[in-house]
Steps between C-alpha positions, in 0.01 A plus 500: 500500500497650848732801505541473879605136502875576489471756779301262720757225454780739585381562859538144641834459323619835640420379853697179428801702382474711816521183711810397303662838567423479869655155522821618337503808724507268802839370379626855461390587855676188628825604337468836677431332835140632521331169582185665635448650154554154353199373692293802396587442132418127523169580669414745223587240236264254669219757495558571131503126428160467671357797308609425144301178471192659653521795263540272200187304593304814589583678174482177295856571387659159552759415238773244439775762525359613835518145636859452387599842632342421835697176533830671413426782744422249777828314433703817538306670781433192717776263396817680396459813713434321836790261434740789436370696801552205734843436348612862543361520854615177665641244254776696329844368588376155606594184318150395392327841502495538124382140460200576721419811294517301177279224636237749612489671157490167314214371720306817427546445126384139529200605709389757242556260210281238670235764569488595132463137390221429751288786362416297187472166681145369456549181707491677833194461728252789506609617845869535396449865403452582870859399578854558382750219460780606730550843653438778244772744404400809705434290812836322458684834482313621808582182692867497397552847653396388850859503642551850360178624664612364836843657457357845423262483798695316772856546382765230448428151631506137405241576232754725318784247492600381151409140584147589612443731203630241251289219647190718506553600135535133403186416696306768317637381167385148582148629573489667159573183301307265730159352423348641817165669425477861613194719519415735220362815662329601175239226550497493882159537666421545870184453699291811568552471874878510450501823296502735799779320692710483185455870436611566856810289437567694180482826694731358768747390231491845342571657840797269555634571153481875561662493847741204460515419128773236514333314787173514307666350192645220713155425650343493156762255376453273803122518467520392137714201592258402777217507246659228285389200719137614480533539123637147467210365711247684284657371179498140625139533616388621159694223323315240717153655444419518126141593587628845605693575178208653313356678803566875536743597773232668706278189495784251562460531876173305476685208339763513775231502772328200336829309492567577868148391594544172313824430685339592833211256439736223393381494139740387236504566127347204307671263264819462698688171491472458873122541498453279196723231654296496820175478309636203305609326820154551657330367186719189501427441867125529443521260204688249712238517774224445241668182377513356851262207548234519763571219754784298358781738590655465152540726202416411145870464420628350825464491878415814681762679707418551866383853551491703815151600604458869545203456728198724510572864456315713748473879495830530688678213326743570214673283245862410581755727347634227267155437351436871473822545303407208274158651424646847443328668795649801673535540873271765645 
């Protein structure tokens, strides 16, 4: 028996408990009116949530109790705490403010429950591990605080009205329980030529966070939302190209380039109904021409139909469009 096994397992769970304490501290800061400290506590909870899983895999200290503790910590830190902070800040005293807070917390619980059930799902395609189903918990908490970031940086405005805050919280709650695929940054890979520009953007983001932290948080939240359409496109592309499922992420660009080249050249995947139907029509037409008698103008099973002569085809002469469509030819 390894005498250090209990100590190794304690470290990831301690980080998870720290995230839980930071999430609850955000509610305490909101009750005191220190909303800037609320954001700092939520940001710290997100960092701890990102670290505990990495530490568990690095130290080979994954356990069932750690998984359950992580889910409960995420529910409190990114579901209950943001709902209470938004309610205390802008929704308290309104008719439907508490309803919005309850819906946000319930959607977070449903999102985490679905995440836990999909871990053991073996019917998913191989590329599903590169995506989340819906917006994950830390990103949802970050996005829900966008009106608060704008309020702390620009002051009161339409973004701080109870109606705008309530609608934005409901929108974020809908993203959590939706089936929209979102990118998992744990498996994200970038091209080598994009490494330097991305590092420059990271440095620029760090400078903005240090000089104008609330504006930087708002830009990060907006950037994450703008990344969702690309993630949906990438998910749909992978679902339509099974040949790329077993290819490593770094080599998948070659499959994408081959698919683009095939579309550019007008090539189509074989064994489609449309192609098979055209081939059958051409075969029937050729068989009918073979049954035509030489000089009598009749078919074996009846008189021949008058046909329009196409005339000799020279180097600059083309088949009519109707005959080209019947034979399955493409226009150049």
